[in-house]
PDB file of N, CA and C in Angstrom:
ATOM      1  N   MET U   1      11.450  70.104 -12.910  1.00 81.00           N
ATOM      2  CA  MET U   1      10.780  69.291 -11.913  1.00 81.00           C
ATOM      3  C   MET U   1       9.694  70.140 -11.260  1.00 81.00           C
ATOM      4  N   LYS U   2       8.529  69.555 -11.137  1.00 89.00           N
ATOM      5  CA  LYS U   2       7.434  70.264 -10.492  1.00 89.00           C
ATOM      6  C   LYS U   2       7.627  70.219  -8.981  1.00 89.00           C
ATOM      7  N   PRO U   3       7.388  71.331  -8.320  1.00 91.00           N
ATOM      8  CA  PRO U   3       7.607  71.396  -6.864  1.00 91.00           C
ATOM      9  C   PRO U   3       6.847  70.332  -6.073  1.00 91.00           C
ATOM     10  N   GLU U   4       5.686  69.941  -6.555  1.00 95.00           N
ATOM     11  CA  GLU U   4       4.901  68.955  -5.814  1.00 95.00           C
ATOM     12  C   GLU U   4       5.544  67.560  -5.814  1.00 95.00           C
ATOM     13  N   PHE U   5       6.519  67.346  -6.701  1.00 95.00           N
ATOM     14  CA  PHE U   5       7.199  66.050  -6.751  1.00 95.00           C
ATOM     15  C   PHE U   5       8.574  66.060  -6.091  1.00 95.00           C
ATOM     16  N   LYS U   6       9.011  67.199  -5.601  1.00 96.00           N
ATOM     17  CA  LYS U   6      10.343  67.329  -5.002  1.00 96.00           C
ATOM     18  C   LYS U   6      10.571  66.284  -3.912  1.00 96.00           C
ATOM     19  N   GLU U   7       9.597  66.061  -3.060  1.00 96.00           N
ATOM     20  CA  GLU U   7       9.750  65.099  -1.967  1.00 96.00           C
ATOM     21  C   GLU U   7       9.986  63.688  -2.504  1.00 96.00           C
ATOM     22  N   LEU U   8       9.325  63.345  -3.589  1.00 96.00           N
ATOM     23  CA  LEU U   8       9.514  62.019  -4.181  1.00 96.00           C
ATOM     24  C   LEU U   8      10.904  61.876  -4.792  1.00 96.00           C
ATOM     25  N   TYR U   9      11.400  62.926  -5.420  1.00 97.00           N
ATOM     26  CA  TYR U   9      12.758  62.912  -5.953  1.00 97.00           C
ATOM     27  C   TYR U   9      13.761  62.725  -4.816  1.00 97.00           C
ATOM     28  N   GLU U  10      13.503  63.380  -3.694  1.00 97.00           N
ATOM     29  CA  GLU U  10      14.398  63.256  -2.545  1.00 97.00           C
ATOM     30  C   GLU U  10      14.369  61.841  -1.968  1.00 97.00           C
ATOM     31  N   LYS U  11      13.192  61.226  -1.914  1.00 97.00           N
ATOM     32  CA  LYS U  11      13.091  59.853  -1.411  1.00 97.00           C
ATOM     33  C   LYS U  11      13.812  58.890  -2.345  1.00 97.00           C
ATOM     34  N   PHE U  12      13.675  59.114  -3.639  1.00 98.00           N
ATOM     35  CA  PHE U  12      14.408  58.305  -4.618  1.00 98.00           C
ATOM     36  C   PHE U  12      15.903  58.447  -4.379  1.00 98.00           C
ATOM     37  N   GLY U  13      16.346  59.679  -4.190  1.00 98.00           N
ATOM     38  CA  GLY U  13      17.761  59.942  -3.938  1.00 98.00           C
ATOM     39  C   GLY U  13      18.273  59.263  -2.682  1.00 98.00           C
ATOM     40  N   LEU U  14      17.470  59.253  -1.640  1.00 97.00           N
ATOM     41  CA  LEU U  14      17.864  58.571  -0.405  1.00 97.00           C
ATOM     42  C   LEU U  14      18.036  57.073  -0.634  1.00 97.00           C
ATOM     43  N   ASN U  15      17.200  56.494  -1.484  1.00 98.00           N
ATOM     44  CA  ASN U  15      17.357  55.080  -1.805  1.00 98.00           C
ATOM     45  C   ASN U  15      18.644  54.832  -2.581  1.00 98.00           C
ATOM     46  N   VAL U  16      18.990  55.740  -3.483  1.00 98.00           N
ATOM     47  CA  VAL U  16      20.249  55.607  -4.211  1.00 98.00           C
ATOM     48  C   VAL U  16      21.416  55.632  -3.220  1.00 98.00           C
ATOM     49  N   VAL U  17      21.377  56.571  -2.283  1.00 98.00           N
ATOM     50  CA  VAL U  17      22.437  56.652  -1.262  1.00 98.00           C
ATOM     51  C   VAL U  17      22.521  55.342  -0.482  1.00 98.00           C
ATOM     52  N   TYR U  18      21.371  54.846  -0.041  1.00 98.00           N
ATOM     53  CA  TYR U  18      21.331  53.625   0.762  1.00 98.00           C
ATOM     54  C   TYR U  18      21.980  52.455   0.029  1.00 98.00           C
ATOM     55  N   TYR U  19      21.557  52.217  -1.207  1.00 98.00           N
ATOM     56  CA  TYR U  19      22.078  51.067  -1.948  1.00 98.00           C
ATOM     57  C   TYR U  19      23.527  51.283  -2.381  1.00 98.00           C
ATOM     58  N   ARG U  20      23.912  52.520  -2.664  1.00 98.00           N
ATOM     59  CA  ARG U  20      25.313  52.805  -3.005  1.00 98.00           C
ATOM     60  C   ARG U  20      26.217  52.500  -1.810  1.00 98.00           C
ATOM     61  N   LYS U  21      25.813  52.966  -0.634  1.00 98.00           N
ATOM     62  CA  LYS U  21      26.619  52.727   0.563  1.00 98.00           C
ATOM     63  C   LYS U  21      26.627  51.255   0.953  1.00 98.00           C
ATOM     64  N   ARG U  22      25.513  50.583   0.702  1.00 98.00           N
ATOM     65  CA  ARG U  22      25.451  49.151   1.001  1.00 98.00           C
ATOM     66  C   ARG U  22      26.487  48.373   0.179  1.00 98.00           C
ATOM     67  N   LYS U  23      26.766  48.852  -1.038  1.00 98.00           N
ATOM     68  CA  LYS U  23      27.789  48.244  -1.893  1.00 98.00           C
ATOM     69  C   LYS U  23      29.178  48.821  -1.612  1.00 98.00           C
ATOM     70  N   ARG U  24      29.236  49.738  -0.652  1.00 98.00           N
ATOM     71  CA  ARG U  24      30.497  50.390  -0.266  1.00 98.00           C
ATOM     72  C   ARG U  24      31.165  51.098  -1.445  1.00 98.00           C
ATOM     73  N   LEU U  25      30.350  51.849  -2.173  1.00 98.00           N
ATOM     74  CA  LEU U  25      30.841  52.633  -3.294  1.00 98.00           C
ATOM     75  C   LEU U  25      30.772  54.114  -2.958  1.00 98.00           C
ATOM     76  N   THR U  26      31.740  54.868  -3.429  1.00 98.00           N
ATOM     77  CA  THR U  26      31.674  56.327  -3.335  1.00 98.00           C
ATOM     78  C   THR U  26      30.830  56.828  -4.505  1.00 98.00           C
ATOM     79  N   GLN U  27      30.455  58.096  -4.435  1.00 98.00           N
ATOM     80  CA  GLN U  27      29.732  58.684  -5.565  1.00 98.00           C
ATOM     81  C   GLN U  27      30.580  58.601  -6.829  1.00 98.00           C
ATOM     82  N   LEU U  28      31.870  58.855  -6.694  1.00 98.00           N
ATOM     83  CA  LEU U  28      32.762  58.821  -7.859  1.00 98.00           C
ATOM     84  C   LEU U  28      32.844  57.416  -8.447  1.00 98.00           C
ATOM     85  N   GLN U  29      32.943  56.412  -7.612  1.00 98.00           N
ATOM     86  CA  GLN U  29      33.010  55.035  -8.107  1.00 98.00           C
ATOM     87  C   GLN U  29      31.728  54.658  -8.843  1.00 98.00           C
ATOM     88  N   LEU U  30      30.586  54.978  -8.250  1.00 98.00           N
ATOM     89  CA  LEU U  30      29.315  54.683  -8.911  1.00 98.00           C
ATOM     90  C   LEU U  30      29.215  55.428 -10.235  1.00 98.00           C
ATOM     91  N   ALA U  31      29.590  56.683 -10.221  1.00 98.00           N
ATOM     92  CA  ALA U  31      29.531  57.490 -11.442  1.00 98.00           C
ATOM     93  C   ALA U  31      30.386  56.874 -12.548  1.00 98.00           C
ATOM     94  N   GLU U  32      31.587  56.444 -12.210  1.00 98.00           N
ATOM     95  CA  GLU U  32      32.467  55.841 -13.210  1.00 98.00           C
ATOM     96  C   GLU U  32      31.890  54.535 -13.742  1.00 98.00           C
ATOM     97  N   LEU U  33      31.277  53.746 -12.865  1.00 98.00           N
ATOM     98  CA  LEU U  33      30.725  52.460 -13.271  1.00 98.00           C
ATOM     99  C   LEU U  33      29.510  52.598 -14.180  1.00 98.00           C
ATOM    100  N   ILE U  34      28.760  53.690 -14.038  1.00 98.00           N
ATOM    101  CA  ILE U  34      27.581  53.867 -14.891  1.00 98.00           C
ATOM    102  C   ILE U  34      27.773  54.954 -15.947  1.00 98.00           C
ATOM    103  N   ASP U  35      29.008  55.467 -16.013  1.00 97.00           N
ATOM    104  CA  ASP U  35      29.390  56.421 -17.061  1.00 97.00           C
ATOM    105  C   ASP U  35      28.607  57.733 -17.015  1.00 97.00           C
ATOM    106  N   VAL U  36      28.543  58.312 -15.815  1.00 98.00           N
ATOM    107  CA  VAL U  36      28.004  59.668 -15.651  1.00 98.00           C
ATOM    108  C   VAL U  36      28.981  60.450 -14.779  1.00 98.00           C
ATOM    109  N   ASP U  37      28.785  61.741 -14.688  1.00 98.00           N
ATOM    110  CA  ASP U  37      29.640  62.583 -13.871  1.00 98.00           C
ATOM    111  C   ASP U  37      29.280  62.435 -12.389  1.00 98.00           C
ATOM    112  N   ARG U  38      30.267  62.561 -11.515  1.00 98.00           N
ATOM    113  CA  ARG U  38      30.027  62.452 -10.090  1.00 98.00           C
ATOM    114  C   ARG U  38      29.012  63.480  -9.621  1.00 98.00           C
ATOM    115  N   SER U  39      29.046  64.664 -10.191  1.00 98.00           N
ATOM    116  CA  SER U  39      28.097  65.705  -9.790  1.00 98.00           C
ATOM    117  C   SER U  39      26.659  65.302 -10.130  1.00 98.00           C
ATOM    118  N   HIS U  40      26.490  64.478 -11.153  1.00 98.00           N
ATOM    119  CA  HIS U  40      25.142  63.996 -11.506  1.00 98.00           C
ATOM    120  C   HIS U  40      24.643  63.029 -10.428  1.00 98.00           C
ATOM    121  N   ILE U  41      25.523  62.170  -9.932  1.00 98.00           N
ATOM    122  CA  ILE U  41      25.145  61.264  -8.840  1.00 98.00           C
ATOM    123  C   ILE U  41      24.752  62.079  -7.619  1.00 98.00           C
ATOM    124  N   SER U  42      25.514  63.098  -7.315  1.00 98.00           N
ATOM    125  CA  SER U  42      25.211  63.967  -6.175  1.00 98.00           C
ATOM    126  C   SER U  42      23.841  64.612  -6.345  1.00 98.00           C
ATOM    127  N   ALA U  43      23.567  65.130  -7.529  1.00 98.00           N
ATOM    128  CA  ALA U  43      22.281  65.785  -7.793  1.00 98.00           C
ATOM    129  C   ALA U  43      21.121  64.796  -7.680  1.00 98.00           C
ATOM    130  N   ILE U  44      21.333  63.562  -8.137  1.00 98.00           N
ATOM    131  CA  ILE U  44      20.303  62.522  -8.013  1.00 98.00           C
ATOM    132  C   ILE U  44      20.038  62.243  -6.545  1.00 98.00           C
ATOM    133  N   GLU U  45      21.112  62.051  -5.781  1.00 98.00           N
ATOM    134  CA  GLU U  45      20.969  61.712  -4.371  1.00 98.00           C
ATOM    135  C   GLU U  45      20.311  62.832  -3.567  1.00 98.00           C
ATOM    136  N   LEU U  46      20.501  64.058  -3.987  1.00 98.00           N
ATOM    137  CA  LEU U  46      19.880  65.190  -3.304  1.00 98.00           C
ATOM    138  C   LEU U  46      18.455  65.459  -3.796  1.00 98.00           C
ATOM    139  N   GLY U  47      18.047  64.758  -4.831  1.00 97.00           N
ATOM    140  CA  GLY U  47      16.706  64.949  -5.374  1.00 97.00           C
ATOM    141  C   GLY U  47      16.571  66.211  -6.191  1.00 97.00           C
ATOM    142  N   ASN U  48      17.681  66.647  -6.790  1.00 97.00           N
ATOM    143  CA  ASN U  48      17.663  67.891  -7.551  1.00 97.00           C
ATOM    144  C   ASN U  48      17.454  67.716  -9.050  1.00 97.00           C
ATOM    145  N   VAL U  49      17.519  66.473  -9.541  1.00 96.00           N
ATOM    146  CA  VAL U  49      17.345  66.229 -10.980  1.00 96.00           C
ATOM    147  C   VAL U  49      16.514  64.972 -11.192  1.00 96.00           C
ATOM    148  N   GLY U  50      15.916  64.901 -12.355  1.00 94.00           N
ATOM    149  CA  GLY U  50      15.247  63.682 -12.764  1.00 94.00           C
ATOM    150  C   GLY U  50      16.282  62.711 -13.316  1.00 94.00           C
ATOM    151  N   VAL U  51      15.908  61.460 -13.427  1.00 96.00           N
ATOM    152  CA  VAL U  51      16.846  60.432 -13.866  1.00 96.00           C
ATOM    153  C   VAL U  51      16.248  59.677 -15.046  1.00 96.00           C
ATOM    154  N   SER U  52      17.056  59.468 -16.068  1.00 97.00           N
ATOM    155  CA  SER U  52      16.579  58.701 -17.218  1.00 97.00           C
ATOM    156  C   SER U  52      16.515  57.221 -16.863  1.00 97.00           C
ATOM    157  N   PHE U  53      15.703  56.498 -17.596  1.00 98.00           N
ATOM    158  CA  PHE U  53      15.628  55.054 -17.378  1.00 98.00           C
ATOM    159  C   PHE U  53      16.973  54.394 -17.653  1.00 98.00           C
ATOM    160  N   ASP U  54      17.708  54.902 -18.638  1.00 98.00           N
ATOM    161  CA  ASP U  54      19.027  54.336 -18.934  1.00 98.00           C
ATOM    162  C   ASP U  54      19.918  54.371 -17.699  1.00 98.00           C
ATOM    163  N   VAL U  55      19.937  55.508 -17.018  1.00 98.00           N
ATOM    164  CA  VAL U  55      20.761  55.646 -15.817  1.00 98.00           C
ATOM    165  C   VAL U  55      20.227  54.749 -14.707  1.00 98.00           C
ATOM    166  N   ILE U  56      18.927  54.702 -14.547  1.00 98.00           N
ATOM    167  CA  ILE U  56      18.329  53.840 -13.512  1.00 98.00           C
ATOM    168  C   ILE U  56      18.711  52.383 -13.761  1.00 98.00           C
ATOM    169  N   PHE U  57      18.587  51.930 -15.001  1.00 98.00           N
ATOM    170  CA  PHE U  57      18.881  50.528 -15.309  1.00 98.00           C
ATOM    171  C   PHE U  57      20.363  50.205 -15.097  1.00 98.00           C
ATOM    172  N   ARG U  58      21.250  51.119 -15.508  1.00 98.00           N
ATOM    173  CA  ARG U  58      22.688  50.888 -15.291  1.00 98.00           C
ATOM    174  C   ARG U  58      23.009  50.883 -13.801  1.00 98.00           C
ATOM    175  N   MET U  59      22.390  51.801 -13.067  1.00 98.00           N
ATOM    176  CA  MET U  59      22.602  51.883 -11.630  1.00 98.00           C
ATOM    177  C   MET U  59      22.174  50.579 -10.955  1.00 98.00           C
ATOM    178  N   CYS U  60      21.037  50.058 -11.365  1.00 98.00           N
ATOM    179  CA  CYS U  60      20.525  48.817 -10.776  1.00 98.00           C
ATOM    180  C   CYS U  60      21.448  47.641 -11.073  1.00 98.00           C
ATOM    181  N   GLU U  61      22.015  47.590 -12.262  1.00 98.00           N
ATOM    182  CA  GLU U  61      22.974  46.524 -12.585  1.00 98.00           C
ATOM    183  C   GLU U  61      24.168  46.583 -11.648  1.00 98.00           C
ATOM    184  N   VAL U  62      24.722  47.774 -11.479  1.00 98.00           N
ATOM    185  CA  VAL U  62      25.911  47.948 -10.638  1.00 98.00           C
ATOM    186  C   VAL U  62      25.593  47.674  -9.171  1.00 98.00           C
ATOM    187  N   LEU U  63      24.453  48.155  -8.712  1.00 98.00           N
ATOM    188  CA  LEU U  63      24.087  48.003  -7.302  1.00 98.00           C
ATOM    189  C   LEU U  63      23.460  46.638  -7.000  1.00 98.00           C
ATOM    190  N   GLU U  64      23.226  45.867  -8.067  1.00 98.00           N
ATOM    191  CA  GLU U  64      22.635  44.525  -7.953  1.00 98.00           C
ATOM    192  C   GLU U  64      21.281  44.557  -7.239  1.00 98.00           C
ATOM    193  N   ILE U  65      20.429  45.438  -7.756  1.00 98.00           N
ATOM    194  CA  ILE U  65      19.072  45.582  -7.234  1.00 98.00           C
ATOM    195  C   ILE U  65      18.099  45.648  -8.405  1.00 98.00           C
ATOM    196  N   LYS U  66      16.826  45.611  -8.101  1.00 98.00           N
ATOM    197  CA  LYS U  66      15.789  45.770  -9.124  1.00 98.00           C
ATOM    198  C   LYS U  66      15.341  47.237  -9.135  1.00 98.00           C
ATOM    199  N   PRO U  67      14.913  47.743 -10.275  1.00 97.00           N
ATOM    200  CA  PRO U  67      14.462  49.137 -10.326  1.00 97.00           C
ATOM    201  C   PRO U  67      13.415  49.466  -9.265  1.00 97.00           C
ATOM    202  N   ARG U  68      12.541  48.525  -8.984  1.00 97.00           N
ATOM    203  CA  ARG U  68      11.495  48.790  -7.988  1.00 97.00           C
ATOM    204  C   ARG U  68      12.088  49.109  -6.616  1.00 97.00           C
ATOM    205  N   ASP U  69      13.282  48.590  -6.332  1.00 97.00           N
ATOM    206  CA  ASP U  69      13.920  48.876  -5.045  1.00 97.00           C
ATOM    207  C   ASP U  69      14.169  50.375  -4.873  1.00 97.00           C
ATOM    208  N   LEU U  70      14.510  51.049  -5.960  1.00 97.00           N
ATOM    209  CA  LEU U  70      14.766  52.492  -5.879  1.00 97.00           C
ATOM    210  C   LEU U  70      13.490  53.287  -5.675  1.00 97.00           C
ATOM    211  N   PHE U  71      12.343  52.674  -6.005  1.00 97.00           N
ATOM    212  CA  PHE U  71      11.059  53.355  -5.879  1.00 97.00           C
ATOM    213  C   PHE U  71      10.263  52.901  -4.668  1.00 97.00           C
ATOM    214  N   ASP U  72      10.871  52.093  -3.833  1.00 97.00           N
ATOM    215  CA  ASP U  72      10.219  51.632  -2.600  1.00 97.00           C
ATOM    216  C   ASP U  72      10.499  52.660  -1.508  1.00 97.00           C
ATOM    217  N   PHE U  73       9.671  53.691  -1.471  1.00 94.00           N
ATOM    218  CA  PHE U  73       9.888  54.812  -0.568  1.00 94.00           C
ATOM    219  C   PHE U  73       9.448  54.485   0.839  1.00 94.00           C
ATOM    220  N   ARG U  74      10.330  54.754   1.775  1.00 81.00           N
ATOM    221  CA  ARG U  74      10.014  54.549   3.187  1.00 81.00           C
ATOM    222  C   ARG U  74       9.428  55.825   3.751  1.00 81.00           C
ATOM    223  N   ASP U  75       8.505  55.680   4.665  1.00 70.00           N
ATOM    224  CA  ASP U  75       7.888  56.867   5.280  1.00 70.00           C
ATOM    225  C   ASP U  75       8.587  57.233   6.565  1.00 70.00           C
TER     226      ASP U  75
END
């Protein structure tokens, strides 16, 4: 990840946290539902890793949102 994009990764991660909590899911529950490790969800939420489209699409199905919702960054 390029340092100049770190803030955007963090904003994406905050949106994941928001929608996960809105569905009242733990990181472990979300991870199990989308078939990834809980530590990967944690890394996504902290903005420490990039996310594949496959994971984004599965996450959106589980969270019942559109992909654009995860990219709607609040200032």
